[in-house]
XYZ file of C-alpha atoms in Angstrom:
610
model
C 48.675 -15.731 -109.075
C 45.708 -17.550 -108.449
C 45.055 -19.874 -105.444
C 44.499 -23.091 -107.610
C 48.154 -22.586 -108.674
C 49.602 -22.384 -105.195
C 47.630 -25.554 -103.929
C 48.874 -27.821 -106.962
C 52.399 -26.656 -106.297
C 52.500 -27.159 -102.605
C 50.764 -30.585 -102.915
C 53.498 -31.582 -105.429
C 56.445 -30.465 -103.438
C 54.965 -31.784 -100.100
C 54.039 -35.324 -101.447
C 57.846 -35.578 -103.008
C 59.421 -34.148 -99.704
C 57.778 -36.949 -97.832
C 58.937 -39.527 -100.213
C 62.480 -38.209 -100.072
C 62.784 -38.550 -103.856
C 65.271 -35.743 -104.802
C 64.707 -36.070 -108.334
C 60.889 -35.973 -108.259
C 61.138 -33.105 -105.746
C 63.478 -31.082 -108.282
C 60.890 -32.021 -111.174
C 57.849 -30.748 -108.960
C 59.773 -27.609 -108.145
C 60.560 -26.863 -111.746
C 57.051 -27.635 -112.967
C 55.738 -25.420 -110.174
C 57.850 -22.408 -111.069
C 56.908 -22.816 -114.798
C 53.280 -23.441 -114.188
C 52.803 -20.419 -111.977
C 54.676 -18.047 -114.230
C 53.036 -19.013 -117.290
C 49.561 -18.900 -115.675
C 50.310 -15.566 -114.509
C 51.597 -14.489 -117.920
C 48.295 -15.775 -119.377
C 45.959 -13.896 -116.934
C 48.352 -10.948 -117.895
C 47.720 -11.194 -121.561
C 44.130 -11.718 -121.144
C 43.630 -8.584 -118.868
C 45.312 -6.494 -121.638
C 43.069 -7.568 -124.548
C 39.374 -7.367 -125.011
C 37.639 -8.631 -128.048
C 35.044 -6.074 -129.200
C 32.125 -7.445 -131.245
C 29.757 -4.581 -132.042
C 26.239 -5.667 -133.020
C 24.302 -2.354 -132.312
C 22.089 -1.683 -135.207
C 23.482 1.769 -136.307
C 26.976 1.001 -135.687
C 28.080 0.897 -139.451
C 26.775 4.674 -139.600
C 28.811 5.755 -136.844
C 31.779 7.040 -139.210
C 33.166 9.125 -136.507
C 34.141 6.051 -134.573
C 33.975 3.337 -137.266
C 35.642 4.606 -140.606
C 33.401 3.528 -143.367
C 34.355 3.116 -147.084
C 35.630 6.628 -148.146
C 36.276 8.068 -144.837
C 39.872 8.774 -144.102
C 39.643 9.721 -140.388
C 37.761 8.684 -137.000
C 38.463 9.562 -133.442
C 40.375 6.301 -133.083
C 38.233 4.806 -130.068
C 38.735 1.248 -130.931
C 42.326 1.000 -129.344
C 40.752 2.097 -126.010
C 38.062 -0.389 -126.217
C 40.347 -3.234 -127.142
C 42.373 -2.239 -124.029
C 39.213 -2.993 -122.024
C 38.765 0.692 -121.238
C 35.030 1.521 -121.668
C 34.209 3.942 -118.968
C 33.527 1.673 -116.307
C 33.056 3.323 -112.810
C 32.817 6.770 -114.136
C 29.631 9.012 -114.331
C 29.182 11.662 -116.743
C 26.596 14.473 -115.762
C 24.547 15.642 -118.783
C 23.739 19.260 -118.015
C 20.761 20.064 -120.087
C 16.817 20.236 -119.948
C 16.603 16.750 -118.974
C 17.588 13.078 -120.083
C 14.711 10.724 -120.750
C 14.796 6.948 -119.484
C 15.798 4.900 -122.595
C 16.627 1.247 -123.161
C 20.099 2.189 -124.630
C 21.109 4.580 -121.555
C 22.213 3.351 -118.022
C 20.941 6.489 -116.175
C 21.462 6.559 -112.324
C 18.428 8.434 -111.076
C 19.926 8.961 -107.452
C 22.097 11.840 -108.975
C 18.995 13.515 -110.501
C 19.386 17.210 -110.037
C 15.701 18.182 -110.420
C 12.412 16.204 -111.282
C 12.938 14.535 -114.716
C 9.169 14.260 -115.263
C 8.775 18.105 -115.599
C 8.621 19.559 -119.145
C 7.466 18.380 -122.396
C 8.961 15.244 -124.108
C 10.440 17.480 -126.623
C 12.309 19.415 -124.166
C 14.157 16.162 -122.948
C 15.117 15.602 -126.548
C 18.665 17.469 -126.643
C 19.828 16.126 -123.363
C 18.703 12.491 -124.261
C 20.747 12.877 -127.728
C 23.751 14.070 -125.899
C 23.807 11.355 -123.369
C 23.629 8.654 -126.265
C 26.862 10.023 -127.659
C 28.592 9.634 -124.262
C 27.111 6.501 -122.965
C 24.845 4.462 -125.274
C 25.100 0.810 -124.182
C 26.584 -1.860 -126.168
C 23.650 -4.116 -126.250
C 22.492 -4.640 -129.906
C 19.958 -1.737 -129.442
C 20.591 1.331 -132.074
C 23.923 2.901 -131.285
C 27.007 2.478 -129.036
C 28.438 5.294 -127.049
C 32.055 6.298 -126.634
C 32.003 5.267 -122.997
C 29.333 2.575 -123.215
C 30.266 1.329 -119.746
C 29.782 4.733 -117.949
C 26.771 5.904 -116.285
C 24.608 9.014 -117.098
C 23.493 11.468 -114.359
C 20.602 13.845 -115.304
C 21.540 17.243 -114.220
C 18.396 18.916 -115.481
C 18.276 22.569 -115.415
C 15.525 25.244 -116.083
C 16.864 26.735 -119.204
C 19.804 26.331 -121.471
C 19.294 29.644 -123.349
C 20.311 32.235 -120.646
C 23.138 31.318 -118.178
C 21.922 33.554 -115.475
C 18.590 31.609 -115.101
C 19.685 28.445 -113.659
C 21.003 27.459 -110.348
C 24.918 27.349 -110.503
C 24.794 24.437 -107.966
C 24.352 22.148 -110.839
C 27.910 22.465 -111.548
C 28.896 20.932 -108.042
C 25.975 18.612 -107.661
C 27.199 15.266 -106.365
C 30.833 16.435 -107.314
C 32.397 13.399 -105.587
C 30.408 10.850 -107.574
C 30.027 12.849 -110.764
C 33.527 12.888 -112.753
C 32.524 14.866 -115.877
C 29.921 17.551 -116.520
C 29.095 17.554 -120.200
C 27.384 20.869 -121.457
C 26.037 20.984 -125.053
C 24.926 24.749 -124.502
C 26.163 28.223 -124.227
C 24.707 31.658 -123.992
C 22.473 32.996 -126.398
C 24.728 34.590 -129.007
C 23.708 37.454 -131.058
C 26.860 39.426 -132.218
C 26.058 42.285 -129.548
C 26.231 40.733 -126.249
C 28.989 40.185 -123.865
C 28.728 37.637 -120.952
C 30.920 38.057 -117.855
C 31.564 35.267 -115.528
C 29.708 36.520 -112.500
C 31.060 35.752 -108.907
C 28.725 33.059 -108.008
C 29.256 31.372 -111.445
C 33.043 31.383 -110.773
C 32.581 30.263 -107.224
C 30.720 27.154 -108.660
C 33.585 26.172 -110.971
C 36.210 26.786 -108.431
C 34.253 24.665 -105.895
C 34.107 21.801 -108.554
C 37.551 22.008 -109.716
C 39.139 22.194 -106.152
C 36.756 20.187 -104.096
C 35.135 17.597 -106.815
C 36.262 13.996 -107.087
C 37.970 13.999 -103.738
C 40.172 17.196 -104.711
C 41.161 16.059 -108.099
C 38.696 18.417 -109.525
C 35.517 18.075 -111.587
C 35.999 18.226 -115.416
C 33.811 20.602 -117.219
C 33.191 20.093 -121.156
C 31.638 22.785 -122.986
C 30.343 23.355 -126.516
C 31.442 26.941 -127.983
C 28.266 28.109 -129.673
C 26.684 27.907 -133.248
C 26.657 31.742 -134.069
C 29.979 31.967 -136.145
C 28.550 32.041 -139.660
C 30.646 34.839 -141.264
C 28.181 35.622 -143.818
C 25.502 36.727 -141.170
C 25.702 40.261 -139.582
C 25.248 38.458 -136.336
C 28.429 36.615 -136.732
C 29.939 35.933 -133.245
C 32.751 34.581 -131.297
C 33.070 32.504 -128.094
C 35.642 35.145 -126.751
C 32.681 37.091 -125.728
C 31.189 34.437 -123.501
C 33.056 33.790 -120.408
C 30.794 30.684 -119.884
C 32.773 28.789 -122.258
C 36.169 30.771 -122.154
C 37.324 30.276 -118.601
C 40.336 28.512 -117.246
C 38.261 25.836 -115.505
C 36.553 24.276 -118.549
C 37.320 22.512 -121.861
C 36.114 24.524 -124.731
C 35.057 22.252 -127.804
C 34.553 22.786 -131.392
C 32.594 20.867 -133.858
C 34.682 19.639 -137.025
C 33.275 18.029 -140.185
C 34.490 14.690 -141.674
C 36.686 16.547 -144.138
C 38.285 18.571 -141.437
C 36.762 21.689 -142.163
C 35.049 23.985 -139.699
C 31.322 23.614 -139.366
C 29.677 26.556 -141.240
C 28.308 28.352 -138.242
C 30.836 27.049 -135.663
C 32.560 29.943 -133.560
C 36.133 30.582 -132.993
C 38.161 31.963 -130.036
C 41.574 31.776 -128.464
C 40.164 29.503 -125.758
C 39.369 26.834 -127.903
C 41.065 23.424 -126.711
C 39.933 20.692 -128.948
C 37.703 19.580 -131.812
C 35.522 16.509 -132.339
C 33.401 15.364 -135.002
C 29.861 16.553 -135.741
C 27.355 16.152 -138.495
C 27.565 17.321 -141.923
C 24.640 17.594 -144.161
C 24.504 15.526 -147.321
C 25.473 11.903 -147.356
C 23.613 9.683 -144.832
C 26.768 8.433 -143.162
C 28.081 11.921 -142.372
C 25.479 12.225 -139.781
C 25.755 11.759 -136.034
C 23.410 8.955 -134.723
C 22.315 8.615 -131.236
C 19.687 7.959 -128.902
C 16.265 9.805 -128.987
C 13.161 10.254 -126.548
C 10.513 7.574 -126.642
C 12.997 4.862 -126.860
C 13.946 5.583 -130.268
C 17.191 6.768 -132.078
C 18.007 9.617 -134.565
C 20.420 10.459 -137.165
C 20.040 14.263 -136.753
C 22.269 15.527 -134.008
C 24.596 18.205 -135.126
C 26.679 21.129 -134.599
C 28.745 21.744 -131.443
C 26.065 20.325 -129.546
C 27.038 17.056 -130.795
C 31.020 17.797 -130.440
C 31.042 18.327 -126.779
C 29.418 15.000 -125.642
C 32.434 13.272 -127.919
C 34.954 14.884 -125.845
C 32.865 14.013 -122.639
C 32.922 10.386 -123.483
C 36.594 10.504 -124.206
C 37.471 12.001 -120.999
C 35.144 9.359 -119.190
C 37.614 6.712 -120.705
C 40.658 8.482 -119.776
C 39.352 8.674 -116.058
C 38.245 5.030 -116.262
C 41.900 4.230 -117.314
C 43.351 6.418 -114.723
C 41.070 7.621 -111.962
C 43.846 9.702 -110.423
C 43.950 12.455 -113.103
C 43.141 15.805 -112.129
C 41.069 18.091 -114.243
C 44.356 19.996 -115.242
C 45.813 16.630 -116.025
C 42.952 16.020 -118.416
C 43.728 19.266 -120.138
C 47.136 18.667 -120.708
C 46.502 15.130 -122.031
C 43.838 16.787 -124.412
C 46.445 19.148 -125.500
C 49.257 16.890 -126.116
C 47.345 14.093 -127.781
C 44.883 15.971 -130.125
C 45.733 15.901 -133.733
C 46.751 19.305 -134.872
C 49.388 17.943 -137.348
C 47.202 16.290 -139.953
C 47.736 17.419 -143.631
C 44.510 18.864 -144.062
C 45.161 21.444 -141.507
C 48.310 22.651 -143.004
C 46.328 24.201 -145.938
C 44.375 26.737 -143.871
C 42.020 26.947 -140.886
C 44.633 29.286 -138.978
C 46.422 26.573 -137.620
C 50.184 27.795 -136.231
C 52.972 26.318 -134.124
C 53.576 28.066 -130.814
C 57.111 28.382 -129.276
C 56.335 25.207 -127.451
C 55.859 23.368 -130.867
C 52.316 22.912 -130.314
C 49.916 23.202 -133.175
C 46.811 25.404 -132.299
C 44.082 27.275 -133.952
C 41.318 29.502 -132.908
C 38.724 27.305 -134.823
C 39.895 23.694 -133.774
C 42.025 24.468 -130.638
C 44.871 21.861 -130.656
C 43.135 19.563 -133.162
C 41.150 16.605 -133.692
C 40.279 14.410 -130.652
C 42.478 11.228 -130.653
C 40.627 8.952 -128.160
C 43.299 6.086 -128.541
C 46.307 8.321 -127.863
C 44.317 10.075 -124.896
C 43.567 6.889 -123.072
C 47.131 5.447 -123.781
C 48.897 8.269 -122.429
C 46.524 8.501 -119.567
C 47.478 5.092 -118.198
C 51.336 6.236 -117.452
C 50.738 9.936 -116.768
C 52.629 11.706 -114.230
C 50.649 14.420 -112.541
C 51.482 17.964 -113.397
C 52.917 20.310 -110.414
C 50.595 22.523 -108.586
C 49.292 25.523 -110.416
C 50.795 29.125 -109.916
C 49.639 32.579 -111.061
C 51.486 35.589 -111.975
C 50.005 38.955 -112.614
C 51.265 42.148 -114.573
C 49.530 45.405 -115.284
C 50.020 47.628 -118.561
C 53.433 48.938 -118.625
C 52.392 52.704 -117.981
C 51.460 54.622 -114.933
C 48.368 56.179 -116.650
C 45.889 55.749 -119.557
C 47.007 55.328 -123.216
C 45.384 56.211 -126.334
C 43.943 53.293 -128.185
C 45.601 54.316 -131.540
C 49.172 53.620 -130.267
C 50.772 50.716 -132.251
C 50.721 48.386 -129.404
C 50.592 48.222 -125.488
C 53.272 46.484 -123.468
C 52.871 44.492 -120.412
C 55.994 42.929 -118.817
C 55.991 39.660 -116.900
C 59.295 39.389 -114.675
C 60.584 37.368 -111.987
C 57.699 35.078 -112.481
C 58.507 31.509 -111.267
C 56.192 29.892 -114.056
C 58.209 28.310 -116.748
C 55.403 26.432 -118.296
C 52.255 28.341 -119.445
C 48.680 26.847 -119.273
C 46.146 29.734 -119.505
C 46.605 33.393 -120.126
C 43.993 35.660 -119.034
C 43.724 39.493 -120.199
C 41.420 42.222 -118.547
C 40.762 45.087 -120.875
C 39.090 48.410 -119.744
C 38.601 50.452 -122.964
C 36.604 53.516 -123.382
C 36.190 54.211 -127.214
C 33.198 55.124 -129.638
C 33.634 51.666 -131.337
C 35.148 49.435 -128.661
C 33.286 46.419 -129.697
C 34.508 46.760 -133.248
C 38.305 46.696 -132.474
C 40.449 43.522 -132.757
C 42.950 42.989 -130.238
C 45.953 40.503 -130.840
C 48.129 39.280 -128.015
C 51.802 38.416 -128.741
C 53.884 36.282 -126.266
C 57.529 37.175 -125.391
C 58.396 34.366 -127.833
C 56.561 35.734 -130.834
C 53.214 33.483 -130.549
C 50.261 35.818 -131.823
C 46.740 35.226 -130.422
C 43.601 36.888 -131.416
C 41.931 37.271 -128.096
C 39.080 39.673 -129.342
C 38.072 39.469 -133.040
C 35.691 42.399 -133.170
C 31.960 42.291 -134.160
C 30.283 44.229 -136.533
C 26.946 44.857 -134.660
C 28.780 45.239 -131.555
C 28.226 49.136 -130.300
C 29.732 48.825 -127.048
C 31.663 52.075 -126.043
C 33.157 51.125 -122.562
C 34.403 47.570 -122.436
C 35.391 46.044 -119.318
C 36.069 42.306 -120.095
C 38.460 39.580 -119.140
C 39.333 37.315 -122.153
C 41.196 33.798 -122.138
C 43.861 32.183 -124.546
C 45.358 28.855 -124.332
C 47.549 29.532 -127.361
C 50.753 29.980 -125.510
C 50.522 26.526 -123.841
C 53.784 25.295 -122.822
C 55.661 28.650 -123.226
C 57.942 30.595 -120.707
C 55.870 33.907 -120.069
C 58.787 35.970 -118.826
C 59.409 38.949 -120.881
C 57.318 41.644 -122.599
C 53.863 40.749 -123.927
C 52.343 43.096 -126.688
C 48.798 43.980 -127.202
C 47.723 45.502 -130.512
C 44.569 46.926 -131.590
C 43.104 47.095 -135.121
C 39.959 48.893 -136.023
C 37.703 46.776 -138.349
C 34.709 47.530 -140.523
C 36.128 50.867 -141.895
C 36.436 52.288 -138.459
C 39.416 54.083 -136.933
C 41.107 54.069 -133.484
C 41.024 57.767 -132.882
C 39.047 59.317 -129.893
C 39.464 56.699 -127.416
C 41.656 55.336 -124.558
C 42.935 52.378 -122.581
C 41.947 52.618 -119.062
C 43.602 49.428 -117.908
C 45.120 46.323 -118.958
C 46.093 43.380 -116.787
C 47.724 39.988 -117.712
C 47.589 36.922 -115.511
C 49.397 33.931 -116.413
C 48.649 30.414 -115.054
C 50.855 27.550 -115.141
C 53.787 25.743 -113.001
C 57.497 25.649 -112.552
C 59.035 22.706 -114.332
C 62.388 23.093 -113.369
C 62.043 20.599 -110.439
C 59.712 18.294 -112.747
C 60.126 15.460 -115.354
C 58.675 17.083 -118.419
C 59.072 14.138 -120.586
C 55.259 13.597 -120.231
C 54.451 16.994 -121.549
C 56.059 16.528 -124.913
C 53.747 16.437 -127.722
C 52.782 12.850 -128.677
C 54.174 11.110 -131.779
C 51.270 10.134 -133.636
C 50.957 7.035 -135.556
C 49.122 7.908 -138.759
C 47.927 4.067 -138.961
C 45.470 4.769 -136.329
C 43.625 6.885 -138.704
C 44.167 5.450 -142.300
C 44.375 1.703 -141.310
C 41.082 -0.377 -141.068
C 40.916 -1.285 -137.348
C 40.811 -4.793 -136.152
C 37.198 -5.110 -134.959
C 34.099 -7.371 -136.138
C 31.070 -5.745 -136.920
C 27.709 -7.436 -137.435
C 24.057 -6.290 -137.284
C 22.583 -9.855 -137.615
C 20.312 -10.580 -134.670
C 21.167 -14.141 -134.668
C 24.626 -13.717 -133.935
C 26.018 -15.453 -130.753
C 26.242 -12.868 -127.885
C 29.478 -13.604 -126.659
C 32.470 -11.519 -127.087
C 34.991 -14.444 -128.057
C 37.736 -13.680 -130.137
C 38.224 -14.231 -133.641
C 41.269 -15.969 -135.026
C 42.319 -12.940 -136.964
C 41.558 -10.306 -134.501
C 43.538 -11.117 -131.583
C 46.181 -8.563 -130.641
C 48.532 -8.292 -127.839
C 50.009 -5.118 -126.221
C 53.804 -4.825 -126.951
C 54.076 -4.039 -123.317
C 52.775 -7.475 -122.343
C 55.028 -9.201 -124.863
C 58.088 -7.350 -123.180
C 57.071 -8.450 -119.693
C 56.234 -11.983 -120.865
C 60.026 -12.217 -122.320
C 61.331 -10.693 -119.033
C 59.421 -13.075 -116.702
C 60.528 -16.091 -118.795
C 64.016 -14.940 -118.457
C 63.660 -14.569 -114.723
C 62.119 -17.973 -114.573
C 65.131 -19.605 -116.223
C 67.549 -17.735 -114.093
C 65.698 -18.855 -110.784
C 65.689 -22.543 -112.002
C 69.469 -22.540 -112.833
C 70.075 -20.857 -109.517
C 68.081 -23.390 -107.721
C 69.887 -26.164 -109.447
C 73.362 -25.004 -108.753
C 72.463 -24.486 -105.056
C 70.751 -27.937 -104.827
C 73.844 -29.486 -106.631
C 76.101 -27.902 -104.121
C 74.252 -29.173 -101.179
C 74.239 -32.625 -102.627
C 78.040 -32.238 -103.218
C 78.552 -31.464 -99.758
C 76.421 -34.392 -98.461
C 78.447 -36.717 -100.807
C 81.754 -35.632 -99.436
C 80.611 -36.061 -95.930
C 79.154 -39.687 -96.800
C 82.629 -40.459 -98.117
C 84.429 -39.363 -95.099
C 82.235 -41.078 -92.790
C 82.369 -44.191 -95.042
C 86.214 -44.345 -94.602
C 85.902 -44.219 -90.997
C 83.117 -46.741 -90.350
C 83.208 -50.242 -90.169
C 79.459 -50.635 -90.522
C 79.103 -49.045 -94.100
C 76.136 -50.351 -95.802
C 76.617 -53.166 -98.471
C 74.138 -51.577 -100.893
C 75.697 -50.029 -104.143
C 76.357 -46.254 -104.118
C 77.078 -44.246 -107.187
C 79.097 -41.219 -106.382
C 78.068 -37.644 -107.416
C 80.470 -36.005 -109.654
C 81.014 -32.725 -107.972
């Protein structure tokens, strides 16, 4: 309620009260109530609706946010923007080789991790492009970022080729001020190397997720690599890179406009979500973004472009609800991503797990739906604290690799809702790197945790791998781990020294899990032209005033307005009834006094009908 409303109402009531004019006083009170209620409703409606008029030059080419003719899908960002959510008060750290100053970026240099002036201009190209996808400003220059109201932090590292070579402090740098760390890089994948998560590296993630954002946890978003071309001998999988497959990060895949995999995209059981990236060919299927020297580019592609898409979406979710923990963000992505699209039913290894969630090793839980993510974030109930249960191989000693399957039993575990499952394998075999391992949950959900690689000549493997594909299931029961020899190899002559399975999740028995049900998606988000105005005319008025045909009001606001109007009517009725009773009492008292008084006034009095 604004101060002016109170002033006007108080003045009216005070004046009429001094006059002693009951009718005018009633009218003033009625008008005040209606005035204040409807002024409040007006502000409520206005606060729920923003009018987006995008005038950035390359907006018509941003097909992944703005469906152009012939495109069936985009990532549904417009509902978030029209709800006035644009990333305000969120800072996204771009962990890369540097971000150059740009007229289309809002970079907060006090968060710089190292000297931005070091290195060549070309070395800043990759990071500057990633930053534009996240937060390019809405200012008629070049493109618009998903979270155009956010700030960019430049977390410049020495190298993005080898994980061991840069300071792990980058991942908790200004962790109370930087909410999201966007990482468009992975280890150098050759089809032969396996990258463990060293203790100092894991400690960095633990520090960020437990202490970052005041204890809510920093959000880490990682691209999963570009070495998955099955036609190449060096075909690789992100399963062998613990940098991007650990329980502290969100692993992102690139997906093409026709919902097919990027030709060299990698697959792994830790994949959580997919976002659009560039496809060769037609111009409108490229990713446009900021570039060095205050220019733009249409050549940003592969998983490097997909990860900042998700980072921008997470920035919007945190802008809508700053109290989300990093695990809340993961749950929201799982529950709102689109794994139910018709194209996914025709292949791409999508399957339903026992919790009725569609999931794929190529695309995680499906295509990023920014509008659903932001909407669900606003009314989200925090998930309970994380618990962990551990179980070792169902054997007292070593077992031959060639056995049909290996059992691990999880029992008496208080977890009833699974998030991440980690499996540690110690294998001694002449062709350990060429064996595929498939994990089956007690409910029958299968997950290929290690796909096997042709060039991998590893004999002794000691590796922890991650799967998210049992998300939402109860973990209690027998888990099966089945090896399969690939590339004309056999399983003879080796042994399994150790198998350990760790389940991370929580007990949902005392929690309201209504928020953890998969979202019921509205197909119109994707196939109906959205209500926005697009222009590239430089002479157009700068204001974002609404067009008569573009105004929309949230259904919840309409409901609130109706409820308040009813309350207003009830208040008025109660006020009238109470006032009438009071006047009736005075009238009876006056009548009684008039009968007993000899000095009754001679003026005419009209009795009140009570």
